[in-house]
Amino acid sequence: MECSWKTVLLLVCASLGVQYTAIRTLRDSLSGPCQGTYRCQTRHHRDSRWRALCDDSWMPVESPRKHILLFATTRSGSSFTGQLLNQHPGIFYVFEPLYHVQQAFTNSSSRLRRTLDRRALLGAYRDLLLNLYTCDLHFMENYIRPEPRDHVTSSYFRRSSSHALCSPPVCSEGGDVAASDLPDETWCPKKCGALNLTLASMSCLSREHVAIKTVRVPEVGDLRTLTEDPRLDLKIIHLVRDPRAILASRMMAFSDQFRAWKIWNATGRQPRYVDLTQITSTCKDMAASAETGLQRPAWLRGRYLLVRYEDLAFKPKDKATEIYRFVGLEMEDRVRLWIAKNTNSNGSSPSEWNYRYSTTRDSRATAESWRRRLGFDIVRTVQNLCNDTLALLGYKQVHSAAELRNLSHSLVEHRTFQPVTW
Ligand SMILES: *[C@@H]1O[C@H](CO)[C@@H](O)[C@H](O)[C@H]1NC(C)=O
Ligand SMILES: *[C@@H]1O[C@H](CO)[C@@H](O)[C@H](O)[C@H]1NC(C)=O
Ligand SMILES: *[C@@H]1O[C@H](CO)[C@@H](O)[C@H](O)[C@H]1NC(C)=O
Ligand SMILES: *[C@@H]1O[C@H](CO)[C@@H](O)[C@H](O)[C@H]1NC(C)=O
Ligand SMILES: *[C@@H]1O[C@H](CO)[C@@H](O)[C@H](O)[C@H]1NC(C)=O
Ligand SMILES: *[C@@H]1O[C@H](CO)[C@@H](O)[C@H](O)[C@H]1NC(C)=O
């Protein structure tokens, strides 16, 4: 597949008298004639600028464009996993665009909110995903508050988490720094100014693939219409994590919301007002999606990969390779380098910036830190609430505090969920 579009690209460019050495530059620039080969399947077909380039003889037999969805839940390691996609130079990576939809809906008047049911919200989520996969970033303007002016916004959620949005042409200041291995978070907000969504759309078009990370879609079944959409070649990476670790991580990250849990953790006594529903529904959704995926329904065939965050944290290189094989792309050097630098896979000492911007420099230790951070009482409660989910995903229960704290005793069963292709 990789070969076939490259061949097409080469032929097209050669026929236009363009040097082979210019291909990469052309691909990355916005005006190159080679753009046309990627766009013919999308709405841009209607655009006269592309139409001339969409001659049938140039068309690849099958669209090589991949639409990747990192489907996860809050604090399940999705930022780390997303970096494996964000670092790929051919991927336009979008970090949780559904945040804006949820905000817009949550902030609407209460009368409207009552009439907005779950179906409407999920429909809005899917609409946005579809529009982003076809590189229409203007569609975000429906949800970004305050409303962008002249297609420019300063309120784009976590813009620095998308490398493409910190690189030329979106951020012309980004040139040299973007190519370095400084994390975008350290300089992008300062250097790049407001985000021009027209430029963002163009940058998306100039990359071969689109990957989106979301933690806001509850179940994989909610994505069915997207997997069946003939315009997309959707690949869903379902990222799961031990719910006990998810809870510990949420308690650290959202201390206000989890105050009762923290009191419980500190005192060893369960407050009456502690809210168990959030972790329960996380477990239910995770299990329901995994069950659906592992039953291999026709609409998900070849489109679903279950990844346990722990496996990725323990063997980042192997798992990343598996993920790339599943989506059908080459793992580029930049991705390999990022893994080497951020996972301590060599046992080398991490550099300073890793320390500040990720919790991942020693991914193995991070994945297990919950075992020192949670009281046994809380762990037992989560085990009772989530016992089916733990069993399904291969996480062992502990029966004593000693067992919980003994890190030589692994709680992750060896599991192979399915062959990469089926
Ligand atoms: C929604 O309301 C909250 C609280 O009033 C505010 O902080 C947030 O910026 C608002 N978000 C949007 C998208 O309007
Ligand atoms: C955004 O970028 C487009 C494309 O380069 C440009 O035409 C437009 O003027 C820019 N908008 C603003 C407000 O700078
Ligand atoms: C890891 O080891 C490889 C090969 O020995 C080396 O090229 C690379 O620079 C090392 N990574 C780090 C972060 O030291
Ligand atoms: C729970 O309490 C222990 C001390 O008993 C503390 O080290 C740990 O950080 C706490 N965990 C969380 C998630 O707050
Ligand atoms: C989980 O707990 C429920 C209720 O206690 C029990 O019926 C069920 O068999 C348990 N599941 C597993 C996999 O142990
Ligand atoms: C910790 O677990 C390992 C492996 O299961 C076991 O061999 C060892 O005895 C345990 N240590 C303690 C102190 O329980």
Short mmCIF file of C-alpha atoms and ligand atoms in Angstrom, two decimals:
data_model
loop_
_atom_site.label_atom_id
_atom_site.label_comp_id
_atom_site.label_asym_id
_atom_site.label_seq_id
_atom_site.Cartn_x
_atom_site.Cartn_y
_atom_site.Cartn_z
CA MET A 1 0.00 0.00 0.00
CA GLU A 2 2.74 2.39 1.05
CA CYS A 3 4.54 1.60 -2.18
CA SER A 4 1.62 2.10 -4.45
CA TRP A 5 0.91 5.70 -3.57
CA LYS A 6 4.55 6.59 -3.56
CA THR A 7 4.76 5.17 -7.05
CA VAL A 8 1.80 7.21 -8.16
CA LEU A 9 3.35 10.29 -6.63
CA LEU A 10 6.59 9.66 -8.40
CA LEU A 11 4.93 9.18 -11.76
CA VAL A 12 2.84 12.28 -11.41
CA CYS A 13 5.75 14.40 -10.41
CA ALA A 14 8.01 12.95 -13.07
CA SER A 15 5.42 13.66 -15.71
CA LEU A 16 5.36 17.24 -14.63
CA GLY A 17 9.07 17.45 -14.96
CA VAL A 18 9.64 17.77 -11.29
CA GLN A 19 12.82 16.37 -9.84
CA TYR A 20 12.47 13.37 -7.56
CA THR A 21 14.43 15.23 -4.93
CA ALA A 22 11.69 17.82 -4.80
CA ILE A 23 8.96 15.37 -3.93
CA ARG A 24 9.23 15.71 -0.23
CA THR A 25 9.28 19.47 -0.36
CA LEU A 26 6.31 19.46 -2.66
CA ARG A 27 4.40 17.11 -0.46
CA ASP A 28 5.00 19.39 2.50
CA SER A 29 4.31 22.61 0.68
CA LEU A 30 0.84 23.74 -0.12
CA SER A 31 0.90 24.50 -3.78
CA GLY A 32 2.52 21.34 -5.10
CA PRO A 33 0.62 19.59 -7.87
CA CYS A 34 1.14 16.27 -6.09
CA GLN A 35 -1.44 17.30 -3.53
CA GLY A 36 -4.10 16.32 -5.97
CA THR A 37 -3.42 12.62 -5.75
CA TYR A 38 -4.54 12.51 -2.14
CA ARG A 39 -7.58 14.65 -2.43
CA CYS A 40 -9.57 13.14 -5.18
CA GLN A 41 -11.76 11.05 -2.93
CA THR A 42 -12.78 13.89 -0.72
CA ARG A 43 -14.98 16.88 -1.18
CA HIS A 44 -12.02 18.71 -2.65
CA HIS A 45 -12.86 16.92 -5.84
CA ARG A 46 -15.31 19.71 -6.41
CA ASP A 47 -12.62 22.32 -6.04
CA SER A 48 -11.37 23.27 -9.47
CA ARG A 49 -7.83 23.60 -8.18
CA TRP A 50 -7.76 19.88 -7.52
CA ARG A 51 -10.14 18.69 -10.19
CA ALA A 52 -7.67 19.04 -13.01
CA LEU A 53 -5.29 16.88 -11.02
CA CYS A 54 -7.79 14.16 -10.32
CA ASP A 55 -7.62 12.54 -13.68
CA ASP A 56 -8.57 8.88 -13.39
CA SER A 57 -5.27 7.67 -14.70
CA TRP A 58 -3.56 9.17 -11.68
CA MET A 59 -5.85 7.70 -9.12
CA PRO A 60 -4.51 5.09 -6.76
CA VAL A 61 -6.71 2.00 -6.80
CA GLU A 62 -7.49 2.43 -3.17
CA SER A 63 -7.18 5.53 -1.03
CA PRO A 64 -3.92 5.29 0.86
CA ARG A 65 -5.08 7.83 3.38
CA LYS A 66 -5.45 6.37 6.86
CA HIS A 67 -7.90 7.70 9.40
CA ILE A 68 -6.63 6.67 12.79
CA LEU A 69 -8.60 6.99 16.00
CA LEU A 70 -6.90 6.62 19.34
CA PHE A 71 -9.95 5.65 21.36
CA ALA A 72 -9.27 5.94 25.08
CA THR A 73 -10.48 7.13 28.44
CA THR A 74 -9.19 9.90 30.72
CA ARG A 75 -5.83 9.07 32.34
CA SER A 76 -5.38 5.81 30.48
CA GLY A 77 -2.03 6.77 28.98
CA SER A 78 -3.47 8.28 25.83
CA SER A 79 -1.17 11.32 25.75
CA PHE A 80 1.83 9.03 25.75
CA THR A 81 0.32 6.73 23.15
CA GLY A 82 -0.75 9.71 21.06
CA GLN A 83 2.86 10.85 20.85
CA LEU A 84 3.66 7.70 18.90
CA LEU A 85 1.34 9.06 16.20
CA ASN A 86 2.09 12.76 16.69
CA GLN A 87 5.78 12.20 16.02
CA HIS A 88 5.17 10.68 12.58
CA PRO A 89 5.93 13.31 9.91
CA GLY A 90 3.18 12.06 7.60
CA ILE A 91 0.43 12.16 10.21
CA PHE A 92 -1.71 15.16 11.04
CA TYR A 93 -2.43 14.51 14.71
CA VAL A 94 -5.33 16.13 16.56
CA PHE A 95 -5.45 16.02 20.34
CA GLU A 96 -8.98 15.65 21.75
CA PRO A 97 -11.03 17.91 19.46
CA LEU A 98 -14.24 16.77 21.15
CA TYR A 99 -13.34 18.87 24.16
CA HIS A 100 -14.79 21.88 22.37
CA VAL A 101 -18.02 20.08 21.55
CA GLN A 102 -18.50 18.99 25.12
CA GLN A 103 -17.77 22.49 26.40
CA ALA A 104 -20.21 24.07 24.00
CA PHE A 105 -22.95 21.65 24.99
CA THR A 106 -22.24 21.86 28.69
CA ASN A 107 -22.33 25.64 28.63
CA SER A 108 -25.60 25.92 26.75
CA SER A 109 -28.64 27.04 28.65
CA SER A 110 -30.13 24.45 30.95
CA ARG A 111 -33.33 24.26 28.93
CA LEU A 112 -31.36 23.32 25.87
CA ARG A 113 -29.22 20.92 27.84
CA ARG A 114 -32.22 18.97 29.03
CA THR A 115 -33.39 18.42 25.49
CA LEU A 116 -29.96 17.42 24.27
CA ASP A 117 -29.78 13.74 24.80
CA ARG A 118 -26.81 11.45 24.59
CA ARG A 119 -27.59 10.64 20.96
CA ALA A 120 -27.37 14.27 19.92
CA LEU A 121 -24.04 14.73 21.63
CA LEU A 122 -22.61 11.57 20.09
CA GLY A 123 -23.90 12.70 16.71
CA ALA A 124 -22.08 16.00 17.10
CA TYR A 125 -18.93 14.11 18.08
CA ARG A 126 -19.12 11.95 14.98
CA ASP A 127 -19.78 14.93 12.70
CA LEU A 128 -16.72 16.67 14.01
CA LEU A 129 -14.55 13.57 13.63
CA LEU A 130 -15.69 13.07 10.05
CA ASN A 131 -14.98 16.70 9.19
CA LEU A 132 -11.55 16.55 10.75
CA TYR A 133 -10.69 13.35 8.90
CA THR A 134 -11.47 15.20 5.69
CA CYS A 135 -9.35 18.14 6.90
CA ASP A 136 -12.12 20.68 7.39
CA LEU A 137 -10.85 22.31 10.55
CA HIS A 138 -13.27 25.20 10.07
CA PHE A 139 -15.95 22.86 11.35
CA MET A 140 -14.39 23.35 14.79
CA GLU A 141 -15.57 26.95 14.70
CA ASN A 142 -19.07 25.78 15.55
CA TYR A 143 -17.81 24.81 18.98
CA ILE A 144 -14.80 26.94 19.89
CA ARG A 145 -15.67 29.67 22.41
CA PRO A 146 -15.19 32.57 22.06
CA GLU A 147 -16.09 32.22 18.43
CA PRO A 148 -13.07 32.52 16.14
CA ARG A 149 -12.81 35.73 14.11
CA ASP A 150 -11.68 35.51 10.50
CA HIS A 151 -11.02 31.82 11.13
CA VAL A 152 -8.41 32.63 13.73
CA THR A 153 -8.58 31.57 17.37
CA SER A 154 -6.50 31.77 20.52
CA SER A 155 -8.71 29.32 22.35
CA TYR A 156 -7.87 26.09 20.59
CA PHE A 157 -7.63 23.31 23.19
CA ARG A 158 -4.09 21.93 23.65
CA ARG A 159 -2.83 23.21 20.34
CA SER A 160 0.78 22.41 21.31
CA SER A 161 -0.11 18.76 21.57
CA SER A 162 -0.37 18.64 17.77
CA HIS A 163 3.03 18.89 16.21
CA ALA A 164 1.55 19.95 12.87
CA LEU A 165 -0.12 22.96 14.50
CA CYS A 166 3.26 24.15 15.76
CA SER A 167 5.09 23.61 12.46
CA PRO A 168 5.11 25.51 9.17
CA PRO A 169 2.92 26.52 7.45
CA VAL A 170 0.61 26.86 10.47
CA CYS A 171 3.34 28.37 12.60
CA SER A 172 6.01 29.95 10.46
CA GLU A 173 8.09 30.78 13.54
CA GLY A 174 8.18 27.10 14.32
CA GLY A 175 10.56 26.07 11.52
CA ASP A 176 13.82 25.26 13.24
CA VAL A 177 12.47 24.56 16.69
CA ALA A 178 9.76 22.28 15.32
CA ALA A 179 12.42 20.16 13.67
CA SER A 180 14.46 19.95 16.87
CA ASP A 181 13.46 17.56 19.60
CA LEU A 182 12.39 20.18 22.09
CA PRO A 183 8.83 19.34 23.09
CA ASP A 184 6.34 21.63 21.40
CA GLU A 185 4.78 22.57 24.74
CA THR A 186 7.92 24.47 25.75
CA TRP A 187 7.85 26.98 22.93
CA CYS A 188 4.76 26.66 20.74
CA PRO A 189 2.33 28.73 22.84
CA LYS A 190 4.82 31.60 23.01
CA LYS A 191 6.08 31.54 19.45
CA CYS A 192 3.12 30.56 17.37
CA GLY A 193 0.46 33.12 18.30
CA ALA A 194 -3.18 32.60 17.42
CA LEU A 195 -4.19 29.63 15.33
CA ASN A 196 -5.31 30.23 11.74
CA LEU A 197 -7.74 27.40 11.03
CA THR A 198 -7.44 27.86 7.28
CA LEU A 199 -3.72 27.19 7.54
CA ALA A 200 -4.44 24.27 9.85
CA SER A 201 -6.76 22.75 7.23
CA MET A 202 -4.12 23.22 4.56
CA SER A 203 -1.49 21.59 6.74
CA CYS A 204 -3.85 18.67 7.26
CA LEU A 205 -4.32 18.31 3.51
CA SER A 206 -0.59 18.33 2.95
CA ARG A 207 -0.01 15.35 5.23
CA GLU A 208 -0.88 11.87 4.11
CA HIS A 209 -2.80 10.68 7.16
CA VAL A 210 -4.95 11.96 10.00
CA ALA A 211 -4.90 10.64 13.55
CA ILE A 212 -7.25 11.83 16.28
CA LYS A 213 -7.11 11.07 19.96
CA THR A 214 -10.28 11.20 22.00
CA VAL A 215 -11.32 10.22 25.51
CA ARG A 216 -14.91 11.41 25.14
CA VAL A 217 -16.63 8.71 23.14
CA PRO A 218 -17.99 6.17 25.63
CA GLU A 219 -18.16 2.97 23.60
CA VAL A 220 -16.71 1.68 20.36
CA GLY A 221 -20.27 0.96 19.18
CA ASP A 222 -20.83 4.72 19.13
CA LEU A 223 -18.34 4.89 16.26
CA ARG A 224 -20.04 2.37 14.03
CA THR A 225 -21.31 4.81 11.39
CA LEU A 226 -17.77 6.12 10.98
CA THR A 227 -16.32 2.65 10.45
CA GLU A 228 -18.98 2.07 7.79
CA ASP A 229 -18.46 5.40 6.04
CA PRO A 230 -17.03 4.69 2.60
CA ARG A 231 -15.10 7.97 2.65
CA LEU A 232 -12.99 6.78 5.56
CA ASP A 233 -10.52 4.02 6.15
CA LEU A 234 -10.87 4.06 9.91
CA LYS A 235 -8.43 2.26 12.18
CA ILE A 236 -9.38 2.23 15.84
CA ILE A 237 -6.69 1.77 18.46
CA HIS A 238 -8.58 0.99 21.65
CA LEU A 239 -6.32 1.89 24.54
CA VAL A 240 -7.21 0.35 27.90
CA ARG A 241 -5.53 0.51 31.28
CA ASP A 242 -5.91 -1.08 34.68
CA PRO A 243 -8.85 0.80 36.25
CA ARG A 244 -7.03 0.93 39.58
CA ALA A 245 -4.23 2.85 37.84
CA ILE A 246 -6.75 5.08 36.08
CA LEU A 247 -8.31 5.98 39.40
CA ALA A 248 -4.97 6.73 41.06
CA SER A 249 -4.00 8.92 38.14
CA ARG A 250 -7.30 10.81 38.17
CA MET A 251 -6.93 11.40 41.91
CA MET A 252 -3.55 13.02 41.29
CA ALA A 253 -4.66 15.04 38.26
CA PHE A 254 -8.08 16.21 39.37
CA SER A 255 -7.70 16.64 43.12
CA ASP A 256 -10.76 18.85 43.52
CA GLN A 257 -13.10 16.46 41.85
CA PHE A 258 -11.61 13.55 43.77
CA ARG A 259 -11.41 15.18 47.17
CA ALA A 260 -13.53 12.51 48.84
CA TRP A 261 -11.32 9.79 47.38
CA LYS A 262 -8.23 11.56 48.66
CA ILE A 263 -9.70 11.79 52.13
CA TRP A 264 -10.45 8.10 51.92
CA ASN A 265 -6.89 7.38 50.79
CA ALA A 266 -5.40 9.49 53.56
CA THR A 267 -7.59 8.29 56.42
CA GLY A 268 -8.34 4.72 55.37
CA ARG A 269 -12.05 5.42 55.99
CA GLN A 270 -14.54 5.64 53.18
CA PRO A 271 -16.49 8.92 53.31
CA ARG A 272 -20.21 8.40 52.79
CA TYR A 273 -20.33 10.92 49.95
CA VAL A 274 -17.65 9.33 47.78
CA ASP A 275 -18.87 8.99 44.20
CA LEU A 276 -18.35 5.49 42.86
CA THR A 277 -20.27 5.98 39.63
CA GLN A 278 -17.47 7.50 37.56
CA ILE A 279 -15.04 4.61 37.95
CA THR A 280 -17.90 2.12 37.56
CA SER A 281 -18.97 3.57 34.24
CA THR A 282 -15.36 3.78 33.06
CA CYS A 283 -15.04 0.05 33.73
CA LYS A 284 -18.35 -0.74 32.07
CA ASP A 285 -17.55 1.25 28.92
CA MET A 286 -14.06 -0.19 28.67
CA ALA A 287 -15.34 -3.76 28.99
CA ALA A 288 -18.27 -3.21 26.63
CA SER A 289 -15.96 -1.86 23.94
CA ALA A 290 -13.40 -4.63 24.40
CA GLU A 291 -16.14 -7.26 24.23
CA THR A 292 -17.53 -5.73 21.07
CA GLY A 293 -14.09 -5.50 19.49
CA LEU A 294 -13.06 -9.01 20.44
CA GLN A 295 -16.26 -10.48 19.03
CA ARG A 296 -15.07 -9.19 15.66
CA PRO A 297 -18.32 -7.94 14.17
CA ALA A 298 -18.22 -7.36 10.41
CA TRP A 299 -18.26 -3.58 10.78
CA LEU A 300 -15.06 -3.63 12.83
CA ARG A 301 -13.18 -6.26 10.89
CA GLY A 302 -9.57 -5.19 10.39
CA ARG A 303 -10.38 -1.88 12.05
CA TYR A 304 -9.94 -2.62 15.75
CA LEU A 305 -6.85 -3.17 17.85
CA LEU A 306 -6.96 -3.58 21.62
CA VAL A 307 -3.87 -2.21 23.34
CA ARG A 308 -3.19 -2.41 27.05
CA TYR A 309 -1.24 0.62 28.21
CA GLU A 310 0.84 -1.63 30.47
CA ASP A 311 2.08 -3.67 27.51
CA LEU A 312 3.06 -0.48 25.74
CA ALA A 313 4.81 0.86 28.84
CA PHE A 314 6.72 -2.39 29.45
CA LYS A 315 7.72 -2.97 25.83
CA PRO A 316 7.30 0.33 24.01
CA LYS A 317 9.23 -0.59 20.87
CA ASP A 318 7.45 -3.89 20.28
CA LYS A 319 4.00 -2.50 20.93
CA ALA A 320 4.58 0.60 18.84
CA THR A 321 5.67 -1.64 15.99
CA GLU A 322 2.48 -3.64 16.38
CA ILE A 323 0.39 -0.47 16.33
CA TYR A 324 2.09 0.75 13.17
CA ARG A 325 1.66 -2.61 11.51
CA PHE A 326 -2.03 -2.51 12.37
CA VAL A 327 -2.60 0.95 10.89
CA GLY A 328 -0.56 -0.05 7.85
CA LEU A 329 2.17 2.58 8.09
CA GLU A 330 5.92 2.60 8.45
CA MET A 331 7.19 3.61 11.84
CA GLU A 332 9.40 6.55 10.92
CA ASP A 333 12.74 7.30 12.57
CA ARG A 334 11.32 10.26 14.38
CA VAL A 335 8.93 7.90 16.18
CA ARG A 336 11.75 5.47 17.07
CA LEU A 337 13.82 8.31 18.37
CA TRP A 338 10.99 9.62 20.48
CA ILE A 339 10.49 6.20 22.02
CA ALA A 340 14.18 5.87 22.77
CA LYS A 341 14.27 9.26 24.41
CA ASN A 342 11.07 9.02 26.39
CA THR A 343 10.73 5.52 27.65
CA ASN A 344 14.13 4.83 29.05
CA SER A 345 14.11 1.73 26.94
CA ASN A 346 17.94 1.78 27.06
CA GLY A 347 18.17 2.26 30.74
CA SER A 348 19.85 5.56 29.93
CA SER A 349 19.23 8.60 32.04
CA PRO A 350 16.40 10.82 30.91
CA SER A 351 17.01 14.37 29.87
CA GLU A 352 15.62 17.35 31.69
CA TRP A 353 12.74 18.19 29.37
CA ASN A 354 11.30 14.71 29.51
CA TYR A 355 11.02 15.12 33.18
CA ARG A 356 8.88 18.24 32.90
CA TYR A 357 6.66 17.35 30.03
CA SER A 358 5.86 13.76 30.45
CA THR A 359 5.25 11.29 33.15
CA THR A 360 6.73 8.74 30.86
CA ARG A 361 10.50 8.87 30.96
CA ASP A 362 10.43 5.58 32.76
CA SER A 363 7.23 4.21 31.35
CA ARG A 364 7.41 0.98 33.31
CA ALA A 365 7.68 2.70 36.67
CA THR A 366 4.89 5.11 35.74
CA ALA A 367 2.58 2.31 34.79
CA GLU A 368 3.01 0.69 38.20
CA SER A 369 3.18 3.73 40.46
CA TRP A 370 -0.48 3.37 41.42
CA ARG A 371 0.45 0.34 43.51
CA ARG A 372 2.26 2.61 45.94
CA ARG A 373 -0.28 5.40 45.72
CA LEU A 374 -3.56 3.72 46.58
CA GLY A 375 -4.70 2.42 49.94
CA PHE A 376 -5.58 -1.28 49.90
CA ASP A 377 -9.13 -0.48 50.95
CA ILE A 378 -9.70 1.63 47.83
CA VAL A 379 -8.06 -1.01 45.67
CA ARG A 380 -10.40 -3.65 47.07
CA THR A 381 -13.43 -1.47 46.39
CA VAL A 382 -12.41 -0.88 42.77
CA GLN A 383 -11.74 -4.59 42.36
CA ASN A 384 -15.28 -5.32 43.48
CA LEU A 385 -16.81 -2.69 41.22
CA CYS A 386 -14.69 -3.68 38.21
CA ASN A 387 -14.08 -7.40 38.70
CA ASP A 388 -15.43 -8.37 35.27
CA THR A 389 -13.38 -5.72 33.51
CA LEU A 390 -10.20 -6.77 35.33
CA ALA A 391 -10.80 -10.40 34.37
CA LEU A 392 -11.58 -9.59 30.75
CA LEU A 393 -8.46 -7.48 30.25
CA GLY A 394 -6.13 -9.74 32.20
CA TYR A 395 -5.46 -7.68 35.32
CA LYS A 396 -5.00 -9.72 38.51
CA GLN A 397 -6.72 -8.82 41.73
CA VAL A 398 -4.71 -8.47 44.94
CA HIS A 399 -5.86 -9.88 48.23
CA SER A 400 -3.63 -8.07 50.69
CA ALA A 401 -1.73 -4.84 51.09
CA ALA A 402 1.53 -6.80 50.98
CA GLU A 403 0.61 -8.27 47.63
CA LEU A 404 -0.38 -4.82 46.36
CA ARG A 405 2.99 -3.26 47.27
CA ASN A 406 5.16 -6.16 46.13
CA LEU A 407 6.18 -4.95 42.69
CA SER A 408 8.01 -8.17 41.86
CA HIS A 409 4.58 -9.72 41.76
CA SER A 410 3.13 -8.72 38.41
CA LEU A 411 -0.57 -7.92 38.17
CA VAL A 412 -0.64 -7.96 34.39
CA GLU A 413 -1.33 -11.37 32.91
CA HIS A 414 0.28 -12.23 29.64
CA ARG A 415 -2.41 -11.91 26.98
CA THR A 416 -2.58 -11.78 23.23
CA PHE A 417 -5.91 -10.34 22.32
CA GLN A 418 -5.93 -11.06 18.66
CA PRO A 419 -3.67 -11.33 15.68
CA VAL A 420 -2.82 -8.00 14.15
CA THR A 421 -4.74 -8.78 10.99
CA TRP A 422 -7.82 -10.91 10.80
C1 LIG B 1 -17.88 27.26 29.93
O1 LIG B 1 -18.11 27.81 31.21
C2 LIG B 1 -17.00 27.75 32.07
C3 LIG B 1 -17.43 28.23 33.43
O2 LIG B 1 -18.31 29.30 33.33
C4 LIG B 1 -15.86 28.58 31.48
O3 LIG B 1 -14.72 28.51 32.32
C5 LIG B 1 -15.50 28.03 30.13
O4 LIG B 1 -14.51 28.84 29.53
C6 LIG B 1 -16.73 28.00 29.24
N1 LIG B 1 -16.37 27.33 28.03
C7 LIG B 1 -16.78 27.71 26.84
C8 LIG B 1 -16.33 26.89 25.70
O5 LIG B 1 -17.51 28.67 26.70
C1 LIG B 2 -5.16 32.65 7.44
O1 LIG B 2 -4.44 31.97 6.45
C2 LIG B 2 -4.98 32.15 5.14
C3 LIG B 2 -4.20 31.22 4.21
O2 LIG B 2 -2.85 31.55 4.22
C4 LIG B 2 -4.86 33.61 4.74
O3 LIG B 2 -5.42 33.78 3.47
C5 LIG B 2 -5.61 34.43 5.77
O4 LIG B 2 -5.44 35.80 5.48
C6 LIG B 2 -5.14 34.15 7.18
N1 LIG B 2 -5.99 34.82 8.12
C7 LIG B 2 -5.57 35.77 8.90
C8 LIG B 2 -6.59 36.46 9.76
O5 LIG B 2 -4.40 36.10 8.95
C1 LIG B 3 19.68 3.99 23.00
O1 LIG B 3 20.56 3.09 22.41
C2 LIG B 3 20.76 3.31 21.03
C3 LIG B 3 21.65 2.19 20.48
O2 LIG B 3 22.57 1.79 21.44
C4 LIG B 3 21.38 4.69 20.84
O3 LIG B 3 21.55 4.95 19.46
C5 LIG B 3 20.46 5.74 21.43
O4 LIG B 3 21.02 7.03 21.33
C6 LIG B 3 20.18 5.42 22.88
N1 LIG B 3 19.16 6.33 23.39
C7 LIG B 3 19.40 7.14 24.39
C8 LIG B 3 18.26 8.01 24.82
O5 LIG B 3 20.46 7.18 24.96
C1 LIG B 4 -2.54 8.13 49.14
O1 LIG B 4 -1.89 8.23 50.40
C2 LIG B 4 -0.49 7.98 50.36
C3 LIG B 4 0.02 8.08 51.78
O2 LIG B 4 -0.71 7.28 52.61
C4 LIG B 4 0.20 8.97 49.47
O3 LIG B 4 1.58 8.65 49.38
C5 LIG B 4 -0.41 8.90 48.09
O4 LIG B 4 0.17 9.89 47.25
C6 LIG B 4 -1.90 9.09 48.15
N1 LIG B 4 -2.44 8.85 46.84
C7 LIG B 4 -3.17 9.71 46.15
C8 LIG B 4 -3.60 9.27 44.81
O5 LIG B 4 -3.46 10.81 46.58
C1 LIG B 5 -17.80 -10.30 39.66
O1 LIG B 5 -18.62 -10.12 40.79
C2 LIG B 5 -19.99 -10.51 40.59
C3 LIG B 5 -20.78 -10.11 41.82
O2 LIG B 5 -20.04 -10.37 42.97
C4 LIG B 5 -20.04 -12.02 40.31
O3 LIG B 5 -21.37 -12.39 40.07
C5 LIG B 5 -19.19 -12.29 39.06
O4 LIG B 5 -19.14 -13.69 38.83
C6 LIG B 5 -17.78 -11.75 39.26
N1 LIG B 5 -17.05 -11.91 38.00
C7 LIG B 5 -15.86 -12.47 37.92
C8 LIG B 5 -15.25 -12.53 36.56
O5 LIG B 5 -15.27 -12.90 38.89
C1 LIG B 6 6.89 -10.77 46.13
O1 LIG B 6 6.43 -11.46 44.97
C2 LIG B 6 7.35 -12.40 44.49
C3 LIG B 6 6.82 -12.95 43.17
O2 LIG B 6 5.49 -13.34 43.27
C4 LIG B 6 7.53 -13.50 45.54
O3 LIG B 6 8.45 -14.47 45.07
C5 LIG B 6 8.04 -12.88 46.82
O4 LIG B 6 8.10 -13.84 47.84
C6 LIG B 6 7.14 -11.74 47.27
N1 LIG B 6 7.75 -11.02 48.36
C7 LIG B 6 7.12 -10.83 49.50
C8 LIG B 6 7.85 -10.03 50.53
O5 LIG B 6 5.99 -11.24 49.70
#
